[in-house]
Amino acid sequence: MVDDANTGLAGTILVIDDERNIRRTLRMVLEGEGATVLDAETAEAGLELIQRSLADSEAPQPIQVVMADVLLPGMSGLQLLEQLSGLGGGTPPVPVILISGHATVSDAVRATRLGAFDFFEKPLARDRVVVSVRNALRHYASEAELRLLRARARHELIGESRPMTELQRQITRVGATRARVLIEGESGTGKELVARAIHEASERRGGPFIKVNCAAIPRELIESELFGHERGAFTGATGQKKGLFELAHGGTLLLDEIGDMDLNAQAKVLRVLQSGELLRVGGEKPIKVDVRVLAATHRNLKEQVQSGEFREDLYFRLAVVPISVPPLRDRPGDIALLCRHYLDVACRENGISPKRISAAAQAALEAHAWPGNVRELRNVMERMAILSDGDIDLDEVPLDIRGDGDDAANSGGDALVQFGDGAAPPGMSLKNFRDSVERAFILQRLNEHGWNVSKTAEALDVERTHLHKKMKLLGIARGG
């Protein structure tokens, strides 16, 4: 972190210079401002320190800024910068300030192209050094925060099932392109997280990511929100306002719930996508924008195109690469991971001691259909974390999630109909009937595969661990 005071510095600086006096001078200046200073005589020794710092993610004092001379014995400062750019995937992982006693224009140009944060000549001016290092530390802090947010976005897409593995693969591939993406999926499946992950996987990740919910904005205001307006354009427009397309310049704009946008606004969005230019409401001068547009919807846009509710030409502009986010019922093997993650998050965010989930509670959670998908699961886990006195047992699982599972567990085999009977005993609940049919179907498949659980799980297209838990919940055991 950087001290808010204009003159104070707080951070770890690595000084690389073969001149002892320069190293000593910089140490005195920087330590006098509150910085921690490391030094090295060669670029090779400095690179080793930097690599060690990057490898230890929990280091108490990671190197945050590097100051290096251009002319060094062995590897030069420019060559060091080139190596660091390689480590950072094209940008140095820490800000690098280059110093030279014999600077040339070509050196400065090359340093800029390689991502140097600053470049100045000897003799060193104290104020110049302090200002440059302070700005570099602030840059490092901002980038560290961005990396944290990116890691969180990636972490939120939790799952090891085949549908999630395929989704992650698609995100990685499409993220590296400039293609427009239409993200389809039921409410609560995590379409915004997918959009953020695409943004973070793209070359635009350093730019803004802006989301607009098209369903939440009144029709009469959506044009002003998207394209901005000029002063006096309509009653209440007391000043000029930039729209979301302008604010997303150089980054990504997510048009969430695009299926709820009216036809008039659709036509104007289409023109922006075609020309790369927009007109503010009440404006006359076209404004150029460089924005990658992603769209998301829980609606079937193809059906809306056929019914005339959605423009066909806009649909094809948006759906260059369609991505479907799987509902939770199609990836039951991920439910245990999601429950554990969101329980930990709920405890941490609400200042609650960590809690565990009992096997019975977990089995009930995994048996639920989750019509609200991941959003519903997250809300349920937070509710249980807050309301339970200790660890999560079956009694803490909401009734609407476990239904009358207690009755099902206590009813025994006599209350269950066999698969194909066609009728249920009087008074049987819907959940008991469903469990009965599911139990009989699983038993039938287990018998077909000689009670080989792995082969049965493959035939049922579910994860092996999920089948084991389902068998336990339904009381299925060989010879039982």
Coordinates of C-alpha atoms in Angstrom, one line a residue:
M1 CA 0.0 0.0 0.0
V2 CA 1.0 3.6 -0.5
D3 CA 1.0 6.3 2.1
D4 CA -1.6 8.9 1.4
A5 CA 0.8 11.7 2.5
N6 CA 2.3 13.6 -0.4
T7 CA 5.9 13.1 0.8
G8 CA 5.6 9.6 2.3
L9 CA 6.4 6.3 0.6
A10 CA 5.5 2.8 1.9
G11 CA 6.7 -0.1 -0.2
T12 CA 9.6 -2.3 -1.2
I13 CA 11.9 -1.0 -3.9
L14 CA 14.6 -2.9 -5.6
V15 CA 17.6 -0.8 -6.8
I16 CA 19.9 -2.4 -9.4
D17 CA 23.0 -0.4 -10.3
D18 CA 26.7 -1.4 -10.5
E19 CA 27.7 2.0 -9.0
R20 CA 27.8 1.7 -5.2
N21 CA 27.4 5.4 -4.7
I22 CA 24.2 5.4 -6.7
R23 CA 22.8 2.5 -4.7
R24 CA 23.7 4.2 -1.5
T25 CA 22.2 7.6 -2.6
L26 CA 18.9 6.0 -3.7
R27 CA 18.7 4.0 -0.5
M28 CA 19.1 7.1 1.7
V29 CA 16.5 9.0 -0.3
L30 CA 13.9 6.2 -0.4
E31 CA 14.4 5.0 3.2
G32 CA 14.2 8.6 4.3
E33 CA 10.6 8.6 2.8
G34 CA 9.6 5.4 4.5
A35 CA 10.4 2.8 1.8
T36 CA 12.1 -0.6 2.3
V37 CA 15.1 -0.8 -0.1
L38 CA 16.8 -3.9 -1.5
D39 CA 19.7 -3.6 -3.9
A40 CA 21.7 -5.6 -6.4
E41 CA 24.9 -4.9 -8.5
T42 CA 23.8 -6.8 -11.6
A43 CA 20.6 -7.4 -13.5
E44 CA 21.1 -11.2 -13.1
A45 CA 21.1 -10.9 -9.3
G46 CA 18.1 -8.5 -9.4
L47 CA 16.1 -10.8 -11.6
E48 CA 16.7 -13.6 -9.1
L49 CA 15.3 -11.5 -6.3
I50 CA 12.3 -10.5 -8.4
Q51 CA 11.5 -14.1 -9.4
R52 CA 11.8 -15.2 -5.8
S53 CA 9.4 -12.4 -4.8
L54 CA 6.9 -13.3 -7.5
A55 CA 7.0 -17.0 -6.6
D56 CA 6.1 -16.3 -2.9
S57 CA 2.6 -15.0 -3.1
E58 CA 2.4 -14.6 0.7
A59 CA 5.7 -12.8 1.1
P60 CA 5.4 -10.0 3.7
Q61 CA 7.3 -7.5 1.6
P62 CA 7.0 -8.3 -2.1
I63 CA 9.1 -6.2 -4.5
Q64 CA 6.7 -3.5 -5.7
V65 CA 9.0 -1.3 -7.8
V66 CA 12.3 -1.9 -9.6
M67 CA 14.8 0.9 -10.4
A68 CA 17.5 -0.3 -12.8
D69 CA 20.4 1.3 -14.6
V70 CA 20.4 0.8 -18.4
L71 CA 24.1 0.1 -18.6
L72 CA 25.0 -2.9 -16.4
P73 CA 27.8 -5.5 -16.6
G74 CA 26.3 -8.6 -18.3
M75 CA 22.6 -8.3 -18.8
S76 CA 21.6 -4.7 -19.4
G77 CA 18.6 -2.8 -17.8
L78 CA 16.7 -3.0 -21.2
Q79 CA 17.3 -6.8 -21.4
L80 CA 16.1 -7.1 -17.8
L81 CA 13.0 -5.2 -18.7
E82 CA 12.5 -7.5 -21.7
Q83 CA 12.7 -10.6 -19.5
L84 CA 10.2 -9.1 -17.0
S85 CA 7.8 -8.3 -19.8
G86 CA 8.0 -12.0 -20.8
L87 CA 7.3 -13.0 -17.2
G88 CA 4.2 -10.8 -17.1
G89 CA 2.8 -11.9 -20.4
G90 CA 3.8 -8.7 -22.3
T91 CA 3.8 -6.3 -19.4
P92 CA 6.3 -6.3 -16.5
P93 CA 4.7 -7.8 -13.3
V94 CA 6.1 -4.8 -11.3
P95 CA 6.7 -1.2 -12.4
V96 CA 10.2 -0.7 -13.8
I97 CA 12.0 2.7 -13.7
L98 CA 15.0 2.8 -15.9
I99 CA 18.0 5.2 -15.2
S100 CA 20.7 6.1 -17.6
G101 CA 23.8 8.3 -17.5
H102 CA 24.1 8.1 -21.3
A103 CA 20.5 8.0 -22.5
T104 CA 19.7 7.9 -26.2
V105 CA 16.3 8.5 -27.9
S106 CA 16.3 4.9 -29.2
D107 CA 16.9 3.6 -25.6
A108 CA 13.9 5.6 -24.4
V109 CA 11.7 4.5 -27.2
R110 CA 12.6 0.8 -26.7
A111 CA 12.1 1.1 -23.0
T112 CA 8.6 2.5 -23.6
R113 CA 7.7 -0.3 -26.0
L114 CA 8.8 -2.9 -23.4
G115 CA 6.6 -1.3 -20.8
A116 CA 8.9 0.8 -18.7
F117 CA 7.0 2.8 -16.1
D118 CA 9.5 5.8 -16.3
F119 CA 12.8 6.6 -17.8
F120 CA 15.2 9.4 -16.6
E121 CA 18.8 10.4 -16.6
K122 CA 21.6 10.8 -14.1
P123 CA 22.4 12.9 -12.1
L124 CA 19.3 12.0 -10.1
A125 CA 17.1 14.8 -8.8
R126 CA 15.7 13.8 -5.4
D127 CA 12.2 15.2 -6.0
R128 CA 12.0 13.5 -9.4
V129 CA 12.9 10.1 -7.8
V130 CA 10.4 10.5 -5.0
V131 CA 7.5 11.5 -7.4
S132 CA 8.3 8.7 -9.8
V133 CA 8.5 6.0 -7.2
R134 CA 5.3 7.2 -5.5
N135 CA 3.4 7.0 -8.8
A136 CA 4.9 3.6 -9.5
L137 CA 3.8 2.3 -6.1
R138 CA 0.3 3.6 -6.7
H139 CA 0.3 1.8 -10.1
Y140 CA 1.4 -1.4 -8.4
A141 CA -1.4 -1.2 -5.8
S142 CA -4.0 -0.6 -8.5
E143 CA -2.8 -3.5 -10.6
A144 CA -2.7 -5.8 -7.5
E145 CA -6.4 -4.9 -6.8
L146 CA -7.3 -5.6 -10.4
R147 CA -5.5 -9.0 -10.2
L148 CA -7.5 -9.8 -7.0
L149 CA -10.8 -8.9 -8.8
R150 CA -9.8 -11.1 -11.8
A151 CA -8.9 -14.0 -9.6
R152 CA -12.2 -13.7 -7.8
A153 CA -14.2 -13.6 -11.1
R154 CA -12.4 -16.8 -12.2
H155 CA -12.9 -18.4 -8.8
E156 CA -16.7 -17.7 -8.8
L157 CA -17.0 -20.0 -11.9
I158 CA -16.8 -23.1 -9.7
G159 CA -17.2 -26.6 -11.1
E160 CA -15.3 -29.6 -12.3
S161 CA -18.1 -31.3 -14.2
R162 CA -18.0 -31.8 -18.0
P163 CA -20.4 -28.9 -18.7
M164 CA -18.3 -26.5 -16.7
T165 CA -15.0 -27.7 -18.1
E166 CA -16.4 -27.1 -21.6
L167 CA -17.6 -23.7 -20.5
Q168 CA -14.2 -22.7 -19.2
R169 CA -12.6 -23.9 -22.4
Q170 CA -15.0 -21.8 -24.5
I171 CA -14.3 -18.7 -22.3
T172 CA -10.6 -19.1 -22.8
R173 CA -10.8 -19.5 -26.5
V174 CA -13.3 -16.7 -27.2
G175 CA -11.7 -14.3 -24.7
A176 CA -8.5 -14.1 -26.8
T177 CA -10.6 -12.9 -29.8
R178 CA -12.5 -9.7 -30.5
A179 CA -15.7 -11.6 -31.4
R180 CA -19.1 -10.6 -30.0
V181 CA -20.6 -13.2 -27.7
L182 CA -24.2 -14.0 -26.9
I183 CA -24.4 -15.6 -23.5
E184 CA -27.6 -17.6 -23.0
G185 CA -28.8 -19.4 -19.9
E186 CA -31.5 -19.5 -17.3
S187 CA -31.8 -16.9 -14.6
G188 CA -29.3 -17.4 -11.8
T189 CA -26.8 -19.5 -13.8
G190 CA -24.0 -16.9 -13.7
K191 CA -24.2 -15.2 -17.1
E192 CA -22.6 -12.0 -15.8
L193 CA -19.7 -14.0 -14.3
V194 CA -19.1 -15.6 -17.7
A195 CA -19.1 -12.1 -19.3
R196 CA -16.6 -10.9 -16.7
A197 CA -14.4 -13.9 -17.3
I198 CA -14.4 -13.3 -21.1
H199 CA -13.4 -9.7 -20.4
E200 CA -10.6 -10.8 -18.1
A201 CA -9.3 -13.3 -20.7
S202 CA -9.2 -10.6 -23.4
E203 CA -6.7 -7.9 -24.4
R204 CA -9.2 -5.4 -23.0
R205 CA -8.8 -6.6 -19.4
G206 CA -7.1 -3.4 -18.5
G207 CA -10.1 -1.4 -19.7
P208 CA -13.5 -0.9 -18.1
F209 CA -16.1 -3.6 -17.8
I210 CA -19.6 -2.1 -17.7
K211 CA -22.9 -3.9 -17.3
V212 CA -26.3 -2.5 -18.1
N213 CA -29.5 -4.4 -17.3
C214 CA -31.8 -3.7 -20.2
A215 CA -34.8 -5.0 -18.4
A216 CA -34.3 -2.6 -15.4
I217 CA -34.2 0.7 -17.4
P218 CA -37.5 2.3 -18.5
R219 CA -37.9 2.4 -22.3
E220 CA -38.0 6.2 -22.4
L221 CA -34.6 6.3 -20.7
I222 CA -32.6 3.5 -22.3
E223 CA -31.3 5.6 -25.2
S224 CA -30.0 8.2 -22.8
E225 CA -28.4 5.5 -20.6
L226 CA -26.7 3.8 -23.6
F227 CA -25.7 6.7 -25.8
G228 CA -25.8 9.7 -23.4
H229 CA -27.5 13.1 -24.0
E230 CA -26.7 16.7 -24.6
R231 CA -27.8 19.5 -22.4
G232 CA -31.5 20.5 -23.1
A233 CA -32.1 17.3 -25.2
F234 CA -35.3 16.7 -23.1
T235 CA -36.9 18.0 -19.9
G236 CA -34.6 17.4 -17.0
A237 CA -31.4 17.2 -19.2
T238 CA -29.6 20.0 -17.3
G239 CA -26.2 19.0 -18.5
Q240 CA -24.2 16.8 -20.9
K241 CA -24.1 13.1 -20.0
K242 CA -21.9 10.4 -21.4
G243 CA -23.6 7.1 -22.2
L244 CA -22.5 3.6 -21.2
F245 CA -21.1 3.0 -24.7
E246 CA -18.7 6.0 -24.2
L247 CA -17.8 5.0 -20.6
A248 CA -16.9 1.5 -21.9
H249 CA -14.5 2.9 -24.5
G250 CA -11.4 0.6 -24.7
G251 CA -13.2 -2.1 -22.7
T252 CA -16.3 -4.3 -22.6
L253 CA -20.0 -3.5 -22.4
L254 CA -22.4 -6.2 -21.3
L255 CA -25.9 -5.8 -22.5
D256 CA -27.7 -8.0 -19.9
E257 CA -31.2 -9.2 -20.6
I258 CA -30.9 -7.9 -24.2
G259 CA -34.2 -9.7 -25.0
D260 CA -36.1 -7.1 -23.0
M261 CA -34.8 -4.2 -25.1
D262 CA -37.5 -2.4 -27.2
L263 CA -37.2 -2.4 -31.0
N264 CA -36.4 1.3 -31.3
A265 CA -33.3 1.0 -29.0
Q266 CA -32.4 -2.3 -30.8
A267 CA -32.1 -0.3 -34.1
K268 CA -29.8 2.3 -32.6
V269 CA -27.6 -0.4 -30.9
L270 CA -27.3 -2.1 -34.4
R271 CA -26.1 1.2 -35.9
V272 CA -23.4 1.5 -33.3
L273 CA -22.3 -2.0 -33.9
Q274 CA -22.2 -1.5 -37.7
S275 CA -20.4 1.9 -37.7
G276 CA -18.6 2.1 -34.4
E277 CA -20.2 5.6 -34.0
L278 CA -23.0 6.9 -31.8
L279 CA -25.1 10.0 -31.5
R280 CA -26.0 11.3 -28.0
V281 CA -29.7 12.1 -27.6
G282 CA -30.0 15.7 -28.9
G283 CA -26.5 15.6 -30.4
E284 CA -25.4 16.2 -34.0
K285 CA -21.8 15.1 -34.0
P286 CA -21.0 11.4 -34.3
I287 CA -18.7 10.0 -31.5
K288 CA -16.3 7.2 -32.3
V289 CA -16.3 4.3 -29.7
D290 CA -14.1 1.2 -29.4
V291 CA -16.1 -1.2 -27.4
R292 CA -16.5 -5.0 -27.3
V293 CA -20.1 -5.8 -26.9
L294 CA -21.3 -8.9 -25.0
A295 CA -25.0 -9.7 -24.7
A296 CA -26.8 -12.0 -22.2
T297 CA -30.3 -13.3 -22.0
H298 CA -32.5 -15.9 -20.3
R299 CA -35.0 -15.6 -23.3
N300 CA -35.0 -17.6 -26.5
L301 CA -33.9 -14.9 -29.0
K302 CA -34.5 -17.1 -32.0
E303 CA -38.2 -17.4 -31.0
Q304 CA -38.3 -13.7 -30.4
V305 CA -36.9 -13.1 -33.9
Q306 CA -39.6 -15.3 -35.4
S307 CA -42.3 -13.5 -33.4
G308 CA -41.0 -10.1 -34.5
E309 CA -40.0 -9.0 -31.0
F310 CA -36.3 -9.0 -31.7
R311 CA -34.4 -7.8 -34.9
E312 CA -32.9 -10.6 -36.9
D313 CA -30.0 -8.4 -38.1
L314 CA -29.1 -7.5 -34.5
Y315 CA -29.4 -11.1 -33.4
F316 CA -26.8 -12.2 -36.0
R317 CA -24.5 -9.2 -35.1
L318 CA -24.6 -10.2 -31.4
A319 CA -24.5 -14.0 -31.8
V320 CA -21.2 -14.4 -33.6
V321 CA -20.2 -16.8 -30.8
P322 CA -23.1 -18.1 -28.8
I323 CA -22.3 -19.6 -25.4
S324 CA -24.8 -21.5 -23.3
V325 CA -24.4 -21.5 -19.5
P326 CA -25.6 -24.8 -18.1
P327 CA -28.3 -24.9 -15.4
L328 CA -27.3 -26.4 -12.1
R329 CA -29.5 -29.5 -12.6
D330 CA -27.2 -30.4 -15.6
R331 CA -24.1 -30.4 -13.4
P332 CA -25.2 -32.0 -10.1
G333 CA -21.6 -33.1 -9.4
D334 CA -20.7 -29.4 -8.8
I335 CA -23.3 -28.9 -6.0
A336 CA -21.0 -30.1 -3.2
L337 CA -18.2 -27.7 -4.3
L338 CA -20.7 -24.8 -4.6
C339 CA -22.2 -25.5 -1.2
R340 CA -18.8 -25.5 0.5
H341 CA -17.6 -22.4 -1.3
Y342 CA -20.7 -20.3 -0.6
L343 CA -21.0 -21.4 3.0
D344 CA -17.4 -20.3 3.5
V345 CA -18.1 -17.0 1.8
A346 CA -21.3 -16.4 3.9
C347 CA -19.4 -17.1 7.1
R348 CA -16.5 -14.9 6.2
E349 CA -18.7 -12.0 5.0
N350 CA -21.0 -12.1 8.1
G351 CA -18.2 -12.5 10.7
I352 CA -19.3 -16.1 11.6
S353 CA -17.0 -18.9 12.6
P354 CA -16.4 -21.5 9.8
K355 CA -19.1 -24.2 9.6
R356 CA -19.3 -27.7 8.2
I357 CA -22.1 -29.5 6.4
S358 CA -23.3 -32.9 7.6
A359 CA -23.6 -35.8 5.1
A360 CA -27.4 -35.9 5.5
A361 CA -27.7 -32.1 4.9
Q362 CA -25.3 -32.4 1.9
A363 CA -27.3 -35.3 0.4
A364 CA -30.6 -33.3 0.7
L365 CA -29.0 -30.2 -0.9
E366 CA -27.7 -32.3 -3.8
A367 CA -31.1 -34.0 -4.3
H368 CA -32.8 -30.6 -4.7
A369 CA -33.7 -29.5 -8.3
W370 CA -32.4 -25.9 -7.8
P371 CA -34.8 -24.1 -10.2
G372 CA -33.1 -20.8 -9.2
N373 CA -29.7 -22.3 -10.1
V374 CA -26.5 -21.0 -8.5
R375 CA -28.1 -17.8 -7.3
E376 CA -30.7 -19.8 -5.3
L377 CA -28.0 -22.1 -3.9
R378 CA -25.9 -19.1 -2.7
N379 CA -28.9 -17.5 -1.0
V380 CA -29.8 -20.8 0.8
M381 CA -26.2 -21.3 2.0
E382 CA -26.1 -17.7 3.4
R383 CA -29.4 -18.2 5.1
M384 CA -28.3 -21.4 6.8
A385 CA -24.9 -19.9 7.8
I386 CA -26.7 -17.1 9.6
L387 CA -29.6 -19.0 11.2
S388 CA -27.8 -22.2 12.3
D389 CA -26.3 -22.4 15.8
G390 CA -23.4 -24.6 14.7
D391 CA -22.6 -26.9 11.8
I392 CA -25.2 -27.4 9.1
D393 CA -27.3 -30.6 9.8
L394 CA -30.4 -31.8 8.0
D395 CA -32.7 -29.9 10.4
E396 CA -31.0 -26.6 9.3
V397 CA -31.9 -27.2 5.6
P398 CA -35.0 -25.2 4.7
L399 CA -38.2 -27.2 4.3
D400 CA -38.7 -26.1 0.8
I401 CA -35.3 -27.6 -0.1
R402 CA -35.6 -30.9 1.8
G403 CA -39.4 -31.1 1.4
D404 CA -40.8 -34.1 3.4
G405 CA -37.5 -36.0 3.1
D406 CA -37.8 -37.1 6.7
D407 CA -41.0 -38.9 5.9
A408 CA -39.4 -40.5 2.9
A409 CA -36.5 -41.7 4.9
N410 CA -38.8 -43.2 7.6
S411 CA -41.4 -44.6 5.3
G412 CA -39.3 -47.6 4.2
G413 CA -39.7 -49.6 1.1
D414 CA -43.5 -50.4 1.6
A415 CA -44.5 -46.8 0.7
L416 CA -42.5 -46.8 -2.5
V417 CA -44.0 -47.7 -5.9
Q418 CA -41.9 -49.7 -8.3
F419 CA -40.9 -48.2 -11.6
G420 CA -43.6 -48.8 -14.2
D421 CA -46.5 -49.6 -11.7
G422 CA -48.4 -46.6 -13.1
A423 CA -50.1 -45.7 -9.8
A424 CA -49.1 -44.4 -6.4
P425 CA -50.5 -45.4 -3.0
P426 CA -53.2 -42.9 -1.7
G427 CA -51.8 -40.0 0.2
M428 CA -48.3 -40.2 -1.2
S429 CA -46.6 -36.8 -1.6
L430 CA -45.2 -35.6 -5.0
K431 CA -41.6 -35.8 -3.5
N432 CA -42.1 -39.3 -2.3
F433 CA -43.5 -40.4 -5.6
R434 CA -40.6 -38.7 -7.4
D435 CA -38.1 -40.4 -5.1
S436 CA -39.8 -43.7 -5.6
V437 CA -39.5 -43.5 -9.4
E438 CA -35.9 -42.2 -9.2
R439 CA -35.0 -45.0 -6.8
A440 CA -36.5 -47.7 -9.0
F441 CA -34.8 -46.3 -12.1
I442 CA -31.4 -46.2 -10.5
L443 CA -31.9 -49.8 -9.2
Q444 CA -32.8 -50.9 -12.7
R445 CA -29.6 -49.4 -14.1
L446 CA -27.5 -50.8 -11.3
N447 CA -28.8 -54.3 -12.0
E448 CA -28.2 -53.8 -15.7
H449 CA -24.5 -53.0 -15.0
G450 CA -23.9 -55.7 -12.3
W451 CA -23.9 -53.0 -9.5
N452 CA -20.8 -51.4 -11.0
V453 CA -21.3 -47.8 -9.7
S454 CA -18.8 -46.3 -12.1
K455 CA -20.4 -47.8 -15.2
T456 CA -23.9 -47.0 -13.9
A457 CA -22.9 -43.4 -13.4
E458 CA -21.5 -43.2 -16.9
A459 CA -24.8 -44.6 -18.3
L460 CA -26.8 -42.1 -16.3
D461 CA -24.5 -39.3 -17.4
V462 CA -23.8 -38.2 -13.8
E463 CA -20.7 -37.9 -11.7
R464 CA -19.8 -41.1 -9.7
T465 CA -19.7 -39.2 -6.4
H466 CA -23.1 -37.8 -7.1
L467 CA -24.6 -41.2 -7.7
H468 CA -23.1 -42.5 -4.5
K469 CA -24.7 -39.6 -2.6
K470 CA -28.0 -40.1 -4.4
M471 CA -28.0 -43.8 -3.5
K472 CA -27.3 -43.0 0.2
L473 CA -30.2 -40.4 0.2
L474 CA -32.6 -42.9 -1.4
G475 CA -31.5 -45.8 0.8
I476 CA -30.2 -47.9 -2.1
A477 CA -27.8 -50.6 -1.0
R478 CA -26.9 -54.0 -2.6
G479 CA -29.0 -56.7 -1.0
G480 CA -31.1 -54.0 0.7

